[in-house]
CSV table of C-alpha atoms and ligand atoms in Angstrom, one decimal:
chain,number,residue,atom,x,y,z
A,30,MET,CA,134.6,108.1,87.3
A,31,ILE,CA,136.5,111.3,86.7
A,32,PHE,CA,134.4,113.5,84.3
A,33,GLN,CA,135.6,116.1,81.9
A,34,ASN,CA,133.6,119.1,80.6
A,35,THR,CA,134.3,118.6,76.9
A,36,PRO,CA,132.3,117.3,73.9
A,37,GLU,CA,135.0,114.8,73.2
A,38,PHE,CA,134.6,113.3,76.6
A,39,ALA,CA,130.8,113.1,76.2
A,40,SER,CA,131.0,111.4,72.9
A,41,GLN,CA,133.5,108.9,74.3
A,42,LEU,CA,130.9,108.0,77.0
A,43,ASP,CA,128.2,107.8,74.3
A,44,ALA,CA,130.4,105.4,72.3
A,45,GLN,CA,130.9,103.2,75.3
A,46,ASP,CA,127.2,103.3,76.2
A,47,GLU,CA,125.7,99.7,76.0
A,48,LEU,CA,122.2,101.1,75.7
A,49,LYS,CA,122.9,103.6,73.0
A,50,HIS,CA,120.9,101.7,70.4
A,51,LEU,CA,117.7,102.3,72.3
A,52,ARG,CA,117.5,106.0,71.4
A,53,SER,CA,116.6,105.0,67.9
A,54,GLU,CA,113.4,103.4,69.3
A,55,PHE,CA,112.0,106.8,70.0
A,56,ILE,CA,110.9,109.9,68.1
A,57,ILE,CA,113.0,112.8,69.3
A,58,PRO,CA,111.2,116.2,69.2
A,59,GLN,CA,112.7,118.7,66.9
A,60,HIS,CA,114.1,122.2,67.4
A,61,ASN,CA,115.0,124.3,64.4
A,62,GLY,CA,115.4,121.2,62.3
A,63,LYS,CA,117.6,119.3,64.7
A,64,ASP,CA,117.0,116.9,67.6
A,65,ALA,CA,116.0,118.8,70.7
A,66,ILE,CA,117.7,118.0,74.0
A,67,TYR,CA,114.8,116.4,75.7
A,68,LEU,CA,115.3,116.4,79.5
A,69,CYS,CA,111.6,116.3,80.4
A,70,GLY,CA,111.0,112.5,80.6
A,71,ASN,CA,110.0,113.0,84.3
A,72,SER,CA,106.9,114.9,83.0
A,73,LEU,CA,106.1,113.2,79.7
A,74,GLY,CA,108.2,110.5,78.2
A,75,LEU,CA,108.9,110.3,74.5
A,76,GLN,CA,106.9,108.4,71.9
A,77,PRO,CA,108.3,105.1,70.8
A,78,LYS,CA,108.4,104.7,67.0
A,79,ALA,CA,106.4,101.5,67.2
A,80,THR,CA,103.4,103.1,69.0
A,81,ALA,CA,101.4,104.3,66.0
A,82,GLU,CA,101.7,100.8,64.4
A,83,GLU,CA,100.3,99.0,67.5
A,84,ILE,CA,97.4,101.5,67.7
A,85,ALA,CA,96.7,100.9,64.0
A,86,LYS,CA,96.7,97.2,64.7
A,87,GLN,CA,94.1,97.5,67.3
A,88,MET,CA,92.1,99.9,65.2
A,89,GLY,CA,92.3,97.2,62.5
A,90,SER,CA,90.9,94.5,64.9
A,91,TRP,CA,88.1,96.8,65.8
A,92,ALA,CA,87.4,97.5,62.1
A,93,SER,CA,87.5,93.8,61.1
A,94,LYS,CA,86.0,92.1,64.1
A,95,GLY,CA,83.8,94.7,65.9
A,96,VAL,CA,82.7,93.4,69.2
A,97,GLU,CA,84.3,90.0,68.6
A,98,GLY,CA,87.6,91.7,69.1
A,99,TRP,CA,87.1,91.1,72.9
A,100,PHE,CA,87.2,87.3,72.4
A,101,ASP,CA,88.8,86.6,69.0
A,102,GLY,CA,92.2,86.6,67.5
A,103,ASP,CA,95.7,86.2,68.9
A,104,GLU,CA,95.3,89.1,71.4
A,105,PRO,CA,91.7,89.2,72.5
A,106,TRP,CA,91.0,92.5,74.2
A,107,LEU,CA,89.5,90.7,77.2
A,108,ASN,CA,93.0,89.6,78.3
A,109,TYR,CA,95.0,92.4,76.6
A,110,HIS,CA,96.1,93.8,80.0
A,111,GLN,CA,97.7,90.5,81.0
A,112,GLN,CA,100.4,91.0,78.4
A,113,LEU,CA,101.6,94.1,80.2
A,114,LYS,CA,102.1,92.4,83.6
A,115,SER,CA,105.4,90.5,83.1
A,116,THR,CA,107.4,93.6,82.2
A,117,LEU,CA,105.6,95.7,84.8
A,118,GLY,CA,106.4,93.1,87.4
A,119,GLU,CA,110.1,93.4,86.6
A,120,ILE,CA,110.0,97.2,86.7
A,121,LEU,CA,108.2,97.2,90.0
A,122,GLY,CA,109.5,94.1,91.7
A,123,ALA,CA,106.1,92.5,92.0
A,124,ASN,CA,104.2,89.3,91.1
A,125,GLU,CA,102.0,89.5,88.1
A,126,GLN,CA,98.9,88.9,90.2
A,127,GLU,CA,99.8,91.9,92.4
A,128,ILE,CA,99.6,94.3,89.5
A,129,THR,CA,96.8,95.6,87.3
A,130,VAL,CA,96.6,98.3,84.7
A,131,MET,CA,93.6,100.6,84.7
A,132,ASN,CA,92.2,104.2,84.9
A,133,SER,CA,94.3,107.3,85.6
A,134,LEU,CA,96.6,107.8,88.5
A,135,THR,CA,94.6,110.1,90.8
A,136,VAL,CA,91.5,108.0,90.3
A,137,ASN,CA,93.5,104.9,91.3
A,138,LEU,CA,94.9,106.6,94.3
A,139,HIS,CA,91.3,107.3,95.4
A,140,LEU,CA,90.3,103.7,94.8
A,141,LEU,CA,93.2,102.4,96.8
A,142,LEU,CA,92.4,104.8,99.7
A,143,VAL,CA,88.9,103.5,99.7
A,144,SER,CA,90.5,100.1,100.5
A,145,PHE,CA,93.5,101.1,102.7
A,146,TYR,CA,92.2,104.2,104.5
A,147,GLN,CA,89.4,103.1,106.7
A,148,PRO,CA,89.7,105.5,109.6
A,149,THR,CA,88.1,105.0,113.0
A,150,ALA,CA,87.2,107.8,115.5
A,151,LYS,CA,90.6,107.2,117.2
A,152,LYS,CA,92.9,106.2,114.4
A,153,TYR,CA,92.3,108.5,111.4
A,154,LYS,CA,95.5,110.3,110.7
A,155,ILE,CA,97.6,110.1,107.6
A,156,ILE,CA,101.3,110.9,107.4
A,157,MET,CA,102.7,112.2,104.1
A,158,GLU,CA,105.6,114.3,102.8
A,159,ALA,CA,105.1,118.1,102.8
A,160,GLY,CA,105.1,119.4,99.2
A,161,ALA,CA,103.6,116.3,97.7
A,162,PHE,CA,102.3,116.6,94.2
A,163,PRO,CA,99.1,118.7,94.4
A,164,SER,CA,96.8,115.9,93.1
A,165,ASP,CA,97.9,113.7,95.9
A,166,GLN,CA,97.3,116.5,98.5
A,167,TYR,CA,93.8,117.1,97.1
A,168,ALA,CA,93.0,113.4,97.0
A,169,LEU,CA,93.9,113.0,100.6
A,170,GLU,CA,92.2,116.2,101.8
A,171,SER,CA,89.0,115.0,100.1
A,172,GLN,CA,89.2,111.5,101.4
A,173,VAL,CA,89.7,112.8,104.9
A,174,ARG,CA,86.7,115.1,104.6
A,175,PHE,CA,84.6,112.3,103.1
A,176,HIS,CA,85.2,110.3,106.3
A,177,GLY,CA,84.1,113.4,108.4
A,178,PHE,CA,87.6,114.6,109.5
A,179,ASP,CA,89.3,117.9,109.2
A,180,PRO,CA,92.4,117.7,106.9
A,181,ASP,CA,94.3,120.2,109.0
A,182,ASP,CA,94.0,117.8,111.9
A,183,ALA,CA,94.1,114.5,110.1
A,184,ILE,CA,96.9,115.0,107.6
A,185,ILE,CA,100.4,115.2,109.1
A,186,GLU,CA,102.9,116.6,106.7
A,187,ILE,CA,106.6,116.1,107.3
A,188,HIS,CA,108.8,119.1,106.4
A,189,PRO,CA,112.5,119.3,105.8
A,190,ARG,CA,114.5,120.7,108.7
A,191,ASP,CA,115.3,124.4,108.6
A,192,GLY,CA,117.8,125.1,105.9
A,193,GLU,CA,117.3,121.7,104.3
A,194,TYR,CA,115.3,120.8,101.2
A,195,THR,CA,114.8,117.0,101.6
A,196,LEU,CA,113.6,114.8,104.3
A,197,ARG,CA,115.7,112.7,106.7
A,198,THR,CA,114.5,109.1,107.0
A,199,GLU,CA,115.0,109.4,110.8
A,200,ASP,CA,112.5,112.3,110.9
A,201,ILE,CA,109.9,110.3,108.9
A,202,ILE,CA,110.3,107.3,111.3
A,203,LYS,CA,110.1,109.5,114.3
A,204,THR,CA,106.9,111.2,113.1
A,205,ILE,CA,105.4,107.7,112.5
A,206,ASN,CA,106.4,106.6,116.0
A,207,ASP,CA,105.2,109.8,117.6
A,208,ASN,CA,101.7,109.4,116.2
A,209,THR,CA,101.1,105.7,116.7
A,210,ASN,CA,97.9,106.1,118.6
A,211,GLU,CA,96.0,108.1,116.0
A,212,LEU,CA,97.7,106.9,112.9
A,213,ALA,CA,95.7,105.1,110.1
A,214,LEU,CA,98.0,105.3,107.1
A,215,VAL,CA,101.4,106.3,105.8
A,216,LEU,CA,101.3,107.6,102.2
A,217,PHE,CA,104.4,108.8,100.5
A,218,ALA,CA,105.7,109.4,97.0
A,219,GLY,CA,108.5,107.0,96.0
A,220,ILE,CA,110.3,110.0,94.5
A,221,ASN,CA,109.2,113.5,95.3
A,222,TYR,CA,108.3,115.3,92.0
A,223,TYR,CA,109.8,118.7,93.1
A,224,THR,CA,113.1,117.8,94.8
A,225,GLY,CA,113.7,114.4,93.1
A,226,GLN,CA,114.4,112.8,96.5
A,227,PHE,CA,114.0,109.0,96.4
A,228,PHE,CA,112.6,108.1,99.8
A,229,ASP,CA,113.7,105.0,101.7
A,230,MET,CA,110.6,103.0,100.9
A,231,PRO,CA,111.6,99.8,102.8
A,232,ALA,CA,112.4,101.8,105.9
A,233,ILE,CA,109.1,103.8,105.7
A,234,THR,CA,107.1,100.6,105.1
A,235,GLN,CA,108.8,98.8,108.1
A,236,ALA,CA,108.2,101.8,110.4
A,237,ALA,CA,104.5,101.9,109.4
A,238,HIS,CA,104.1,98.1,109.9
A,239,ALA,CA,105.8,98.3,113.2
A,240,VAL,CA,103.0,100.5,114.5
A,241,GLY,CA,100.3,98.5,112.8
A,242,VAL,CA,99.4,100.7,109.9
A,243,TYR,CA,99.5,100.3,106.1
A,244,ALA,CA,102.2,101.9,103.9
A,245,GLY,CA,101.2,103.1,100.4
A,246,PHE,CA,103.2,104.9,97.7
A,247,ASP,CA,102.6,107.0,94.7
A,248,LEU,CA,105.2,106.0,92.2
A,249,ALA,CA,104.5,108.5,89.4
A,250,HIS,CA,108.1,109.6,89.4
A,251,THR,CA,109.5,106.3,90.5
A,252,ALA,CA,108.2,103.6,88.3
A,253,GLY,CA,110.5,103.0,85.3
A,254,ASN,CA,113.1,105.4,86.9
A,255,VAL,CA,114.7,103.3,89.7
A,256,PRO,CA,114.6,99.6,90.4
A,257,LEU,CA,111.9,98.7,92.9
A,258,HIS,CA,111.0,95.6,95.0
A,259,LEU,CA,107.5,96.3,96.1
A,260,HIS,CA,106.8,92.7,96.9
A,261,ASN,CA,109.9,92.0,99.0
A,262,TRP,CA,109.7,95.4,100.7
A,263,GLU,CA,106.1,94.4,101.7
A,264,VAL,CA,104.6,97.6,100.5
A,265,ASP,CA,100.8,97.4,101.0
A,266,PHE,CA,99.7,99.2,97.9
A,267,ALA,CA,101.0,101.6,95.2
A,268,CYS,CA,99.9,103.3,92.1
A,269,TRP,CA,101.7,105.1,89.3
A,270,CYS,CA,101.2,106.7,85.9
A,271,SER,CA,102.7,105.4,82.7
A,272,TYR,CA,103.3,108.6,80.9
A,273,LYS,CA,106.4,109.9,82.7
A,274,TYR,CA,109.3,107.5,82.8
A,275,MET,CA,107.3,104.7,81.1
A,276,ASN,CA,106.7,106.6,77.8
A,277,SER,CA,103.0,105.6,77.4
A,278,GLY,CA,101.5,108.8,76.1
A,279,PRO,CA,99.9,111.9,77.5
A,280,GLY,CA,97.3,110.9,80.1
A,281,GLY,CA,98.3,107.3,79.5
A,282,ILE,CA,96.9,104.5,81.5
A,283,SER,CA,97.8,104.0,85.2
A,284,GLY,CA,98.5,100.9,87.3
A,285,ILE,CA,98.2,99.7,90.8
A,286,PHE,CA,100.0,97.2,93.1
A,287,VAL,CA,98.3,95.4,95.9
A,288,HIS,CA,100.5,93.1,98.0
A,289,GLU,CA,99.6,89.4,97.8
A,290,LYS,CA,99.0,89.3,101.6
A,291,HIS,CA,95.9,91.4,101.1
A,292,PHE,CA,94.3,89.2,98.4
A,293,GLY,CA,92.2,87.3,101.0
A,294,ASN,CA,91.4,90.3,103.2
A,295,THR,CA,87.7,90.7,103.1
A,296,LYS,CA,87.8,93.7,105.4
A,297,LEU,CA,89.1,96.0,102.7
A,298,ASN,CA,86.4,98.1,101.2
A,299,ARG,CA,86.4,98.6,97.5
A,300,PHE,CA,84.4,100.5,95.0
A,301,ALA,CA,83.5,97.7,92.6
A,302,GLY,CA,82.7,97.5,88.9
A,303,TRP,CA,82.1,94.6,86.6
A,304,TRP,CA,85.6,94.5,85.2
A,305,GLY,CA,86.9,93.5,88.7
A,306,ASN,CA,84.5,90.6,89.1
A,307,ARG,CA,85.7,87.0,88.8
A,308,ARG,CA,86.5,86.5,85.1
A,309,ASP,CA,84.8,83.1,85.1
A,310,THR,CA,81.5,84.5,86.1
A,311,GLN,CA,81.7,88.1,84.8
A,312,PHE,CA,79.6,87.4,81.8
A,313,LYS,CA,76.9,85.6,83.7
A,314,MET,CA,75.9,89.2,84.6
A,315,ALA,CA,74.6,88.0,88.0
A,316,LYS,CA,73.8,89.9,91.1
A,317,GLY,CA,76.5,90.1,93.8
A,318,PHE,CA,80.1,91.3,93.2
A,319,GLU,CA,82.7,88.6,93.6
A,320,PRO,CA,86.2,90.1,93.1
A,321,GLU,CA,88.8,88.4,90.9
A,322,ARG,CA,91.7,87.3,92.9
A,323,GLY,CA,94.6,89.7,93.0
A,324,ALA,CA,95.0,93.3,91.9
A,325,ASP,CA,92.6,92.6,88.9
A,326,GLY,CA,89.8,92.5,91.5
A,327,TRP,CA,90.3,96.3,91.9
A,328,GLN,CA,89.4,96.9,88.3
A,329,VAL,CA,86.2,98.8,87.6
A,330,SER,CA,85.6,99.5,84.0
A,331,THR,CA,86.1,98.0,80.6
A,332,SER,CA,89.8,98.1,79.5
A,333,PRO,CA,90.7,101.1,77.3
A,334,ILE,CA,92.5,99.0,74.7
A,335,LEU,CA,94.1,101.9,72.7
A,336,LEU,CA,95.8,103.3,75.9
A,337,MET,CA,96.9,99.8,76.8
A,338,ALA,CA,98.3,99.4,73.2
A,339,VAL,CA,100.5,102.5,73.7
A,340,HIS,CA,101.6,101.1,77.1
A,341,LYS,CA,102.5,97.7,75.7
A,342,VAL,CA,104.8,99.1,73.0
A,343,ALA,CA,106.6,101.3,75.6
A,344,LEU,CA,107.1,98.4,77.9
A,345,ASP,CA,108.6,96.3,75.0
A,346,VAL,CA,111.4,99.0,74.9
A,347,PHE,CA,112.1,98.3,78.6
A,348,ASN,CA,112.5,94.6,77.7
A,349,LYS,CA,115.1,95.6,75.0
A,350,ALA,CA,117.0,97.5,77.7
A,351,GLY,CA,117.6,94.2,79.6
A,352,GLY,CA,115.9,95.3,82.8
A,353,MET,CA,116.0,98.1,85.3
A,354,LEU,CA,119.5,97.4,86.6
A,355,SER,CA,121.2,98.2,83.3
A,356,LEU,CA,119.0,101.3,82.9
A,357,ARG,CA,119.9,102.3,86.4
A,358,LYS,CA,123.6,101.9,85.7
A,359,LYS,CA,123.4,104.4,82.8
A,360,ALA,CA,121.0,106.7,84.7
A,361,LEU,CA,123.5,107.0,87.6
A,362,LEU,CA,126.2,108.0,85.2
A,363,LEU,CA,124.1,110.5,83.2
A,364,THR,CA,122.8,112.2,86.3
A,365,ALA,CA,126.2,112.3,87.9
A,366,TYR,CA,127.6,113.9,84.7
A,367,LEU,CA,124.9,116.5,84.7
A,368,GLU,CA,125.6,117.2,88.4
A,369,TYR,CA,129.4,117.5,87.7
A,370,LEU,CA,128.8,120.0,84.9
A,371,ILE,CA,126.4,122.2,87.0
A,372,ASN,CA,128.8,122.2,89.9
A,373,ASN,CA,131.6,123.0,87.5
A,374,ILE,CA,129.8,126.2,86.4
A,375,SER,CA,129.6,127.5,89.9
A,376,SER,CA,133.3,126.8,90.6
A,377,GLN,CA,134.3,128.5,87.3
A,378,GLN,CA,132.3,131.5,88.1
A,379,GLY,CA,133.6,131.6,91.7
A,380,GLN,CA,130.2,131.6,93.3
A,381,ALA,CA,127.3,129.3,93.7
A,382,ILE,CA,125.1,130.2,90.8
A,383,PHE,CA,123.2,127.0,90.9
A,384,LYS,CA,122.2,125.0,93.9
A,385,ILE,CA,121.1,121.4,93.3
A,386,ILE,CA,118.4,120.5,95.9
A,387,THR,CA,118.2,116.9,94.8
A,388,PRO,CA,120.2,114.7,97.2
A,389,THR,CA,123.9,114.4,96.3
A,390,ASN,CA,123.8,110.8,97.4
A,391,ALA,CA,123.0,108.9,94.1
A,392,GLU,CA,121.1,106.2,96.1
A,393,LYS,CA,118.6,108.8,97.1
A,394,ARG,CA,117.6,110.1,93.7
A,395,GLY,CA,116.5,109.0,90.3
A,396,SER,CA,117.2,110.6,87.0
A,397,GLN,CA,116.2,114.1,87.9
A,398,LEU,CA,118.1,117.0,89.2
A,399,SER,CA,116.2,120.0,90.6
A,400,ILE,CA,118.3,123.2,90.4
A,401,ILE,CA,117.6,126.4,92.2
A,402,CYS,CA,119.1,129.4,90.3
A,403,LYS,CA,120.4,132.0,92.7
A,404,GLU,CA,119.2,134.7,90.3
A,405,ASN,CA,117.6,135.2,86.9
A,406,GLY,CA,116.1,131.7,87.1
A,407,LYS,CA,113.4,132.3,84.5
A,408,VAL,CA,115.9,134.0,82.1
A,409,ILE,CA,118.2,131.1,82.3
A,410,PHE,CA,115.4,128.6,81.8
A,411,ASN,CA,114.1,130.6,78.8
A,412,TYR,CA,117.6,130.6,77.3
A,413,LEU,CA,117.8,126.8,77.6
A,414,THR,CA,114.4,126.6,75.8
A,415,GLU,CA,115.4,129.0,73.0
A,416,ASN,CA,118.4,126.8,72.4
A,417,GLY,CA,116.6,123.5,72.2
A,418,VAL,CA,116.7,122.2,75.7
A,419,ILE,CA,113.3,121.0,76.9
A,420,GLY,CA,113.3,120.8,80.7
A,421,ASP,CA,110.7,122.2,83.0
A,422,TRP,CA,110.2,125.2,85.3
A,423,ARG,CA,108.6,124.9,88.7
A,424,GLU,CA,107.6,128.0,90.6
A,425,PRO,CA,109.2,129.9,92.3
A,426,ASP,CA,112.8,129.2,91.1
A,427,VAL,CA,113.4,125.6,90.2
A,428,ILE,CA,114.6,124.1,86.9
A,429,ARG,CA,114.1,120.4,86.7
A,430,LEU,CA,116.2,118.4,84.3
A,431,SER,CA,115.8,114.7,83.8
A,432,PRO,CA,118.3,112.8,81.6
A,433,VAL,CA,116.6,109.5,80.8
A,434,PRO,CA,118.8,106.5,80.1
A,435,LEU,CA,116.4,105.1,77.4
A,436,TYR,CA,116.9,108.0,75.0
A,437,ASN,CA,119.3,110.7,76.3
A,438,THR,CA,123.0,110.8,75.5
A,439,PHE,CA,126.0,112.1,77.4
A,440,THR,CA,126.3,114.7,74.6
A,441,ASP,CA,122.8,115.9,75.4
A,442,VAL,CA,124.0,116.4,79.0
A,443,CYS,CA,127.3,118.1,78.0
A,444,LYS,CA,125.5,120.6,75.6
A,445,THR,CA,123.0,121.4,78.4
A,446,GLY,CA,125.9,122.1,80.7
A,447,GLN,CA,127.5,124.5,78.2
A,448,LEU,CA,124.2,126.3,77.6
A,449,LEU,CA,123.7,126.7,81.4
A,450,SER,CA,127.2,128.0,81.7
A,451,THR,CA,126.6,130.6,78.9
A,452,ALA,CA,123.2,131.5,80.4
A,453,ALA,CA,124.8,132.0,83.9
A,454,GLY,CA,127.2,134.5,82.5
A,455,ILE,CA,124.5,136.6,80.9
B,11,LIG,C1,102.2,113.2,87.7
B,11,LIG,C2,101.7,113.0,89.1
B,11,LIG,C3,100.3,112.9,89.2
B,11,LIG,C4,99.3,113.2,88.1
B,11,LIG,O1,98.1,112.4,88.3
B,11,LIG,P1,97.1,112.2,87.1
B,11,LIG,O2,95.9,111.6,87.8
B,11,LIG,O3,97.8,111.3,86.1
B,11,LIG,O4,96.8,113.5,86.5
B,11,LIG,C5,99.8,112.6,90.5
B,11,LIG,N1,100.6,112.4,91.6
B,11,LIG,C6,102.0,112.5,91.4
B,11,LIG,C7,102.9,112.2,92.6
B,11,LIG,C8,102.5,112.8,90.2
B,11,LIG,O5,103.8,112.9,90.0
């Protein structure tokens, strides 16, 4: 599409947008009495209008039924999480049995590493991307230490080549092949939180499997952002949070994926709890843990129903969008429009004021652009904020902007471009 840097062009795109009705499902934060331009869905997605009502409903069940709420009524809490699985399955490309909803993200990463990182004296190394989200770095460091290894030796970080910001798939595969003898696990983000690079998950998984190790992914910035096919890609395990692109509230509940091929694998360790026990015998309260079949067997604790209620409402909005492919179609256009506007500023000013470090190939990114400001980055960012654009700032010099197809408009993106242009001239 040939873009134009005018409000008229943007509102024309808005008028043609088949998903435009979805914005009214959300509460848009306000700035000086008007809708803010919210481009921070990569950090905390917006609140659906129906969320408060669903929480109130569950509070009502608690009030009227007390403990019987676990077993009574049309949505007994005991099985509440099962309602989330069909939409999650579509978002992630997984069977319902391969998914469960529980805990928080970093906790789930640890639990999955207990199962899928079982190093031996010879094979103990983990390959990951350099500059991964700090929580993932800390989780891996501490897991490696827990098994008696030195993180500096056991964790192999892959860096971009000199002068580049993102990783080449060929370099990832080469690192995997070069470390075959000592490798225990490949663990990557789906999309890197800083650069916005969408890694080639099937290629990474295949390369890991070719040398006999597991491939796992942290999908915090990926789930609900780009279409995924975890089952068909044969990913071994994955985890994500629900509060970024899935709009399920600050600190909202996380989820995990375990590929069906591991359901019968008794060699996988796990840190068990009663909620992961076979449902049919769970309330016999007997000695000896027997896992429920599927990802549910990784559950540990009693379901936090209020968090699940928030998640359920947010997933219902995904259903109204008609699936990830229609969301992706709009996301590609929104992001490309933002990219066009940013590049337009540099060409108007006759110099590269902004450098987008997110891949230019749309297949290799989601809804986020990470922009390095050549100078005055913080001043430019503050100008955006003062004028009602909510994005985020990542030290030392990156502005991340994330137009989300569920609630952002082309007009949001156009206004942001104009503000960036004004700020760059300051
Ligand atoms: C957002 C994010 C986290 C945050 O983890 P919590 O346990 O929810 O605090 C972890 N890892 C990645 C890759 C993230 O993007």
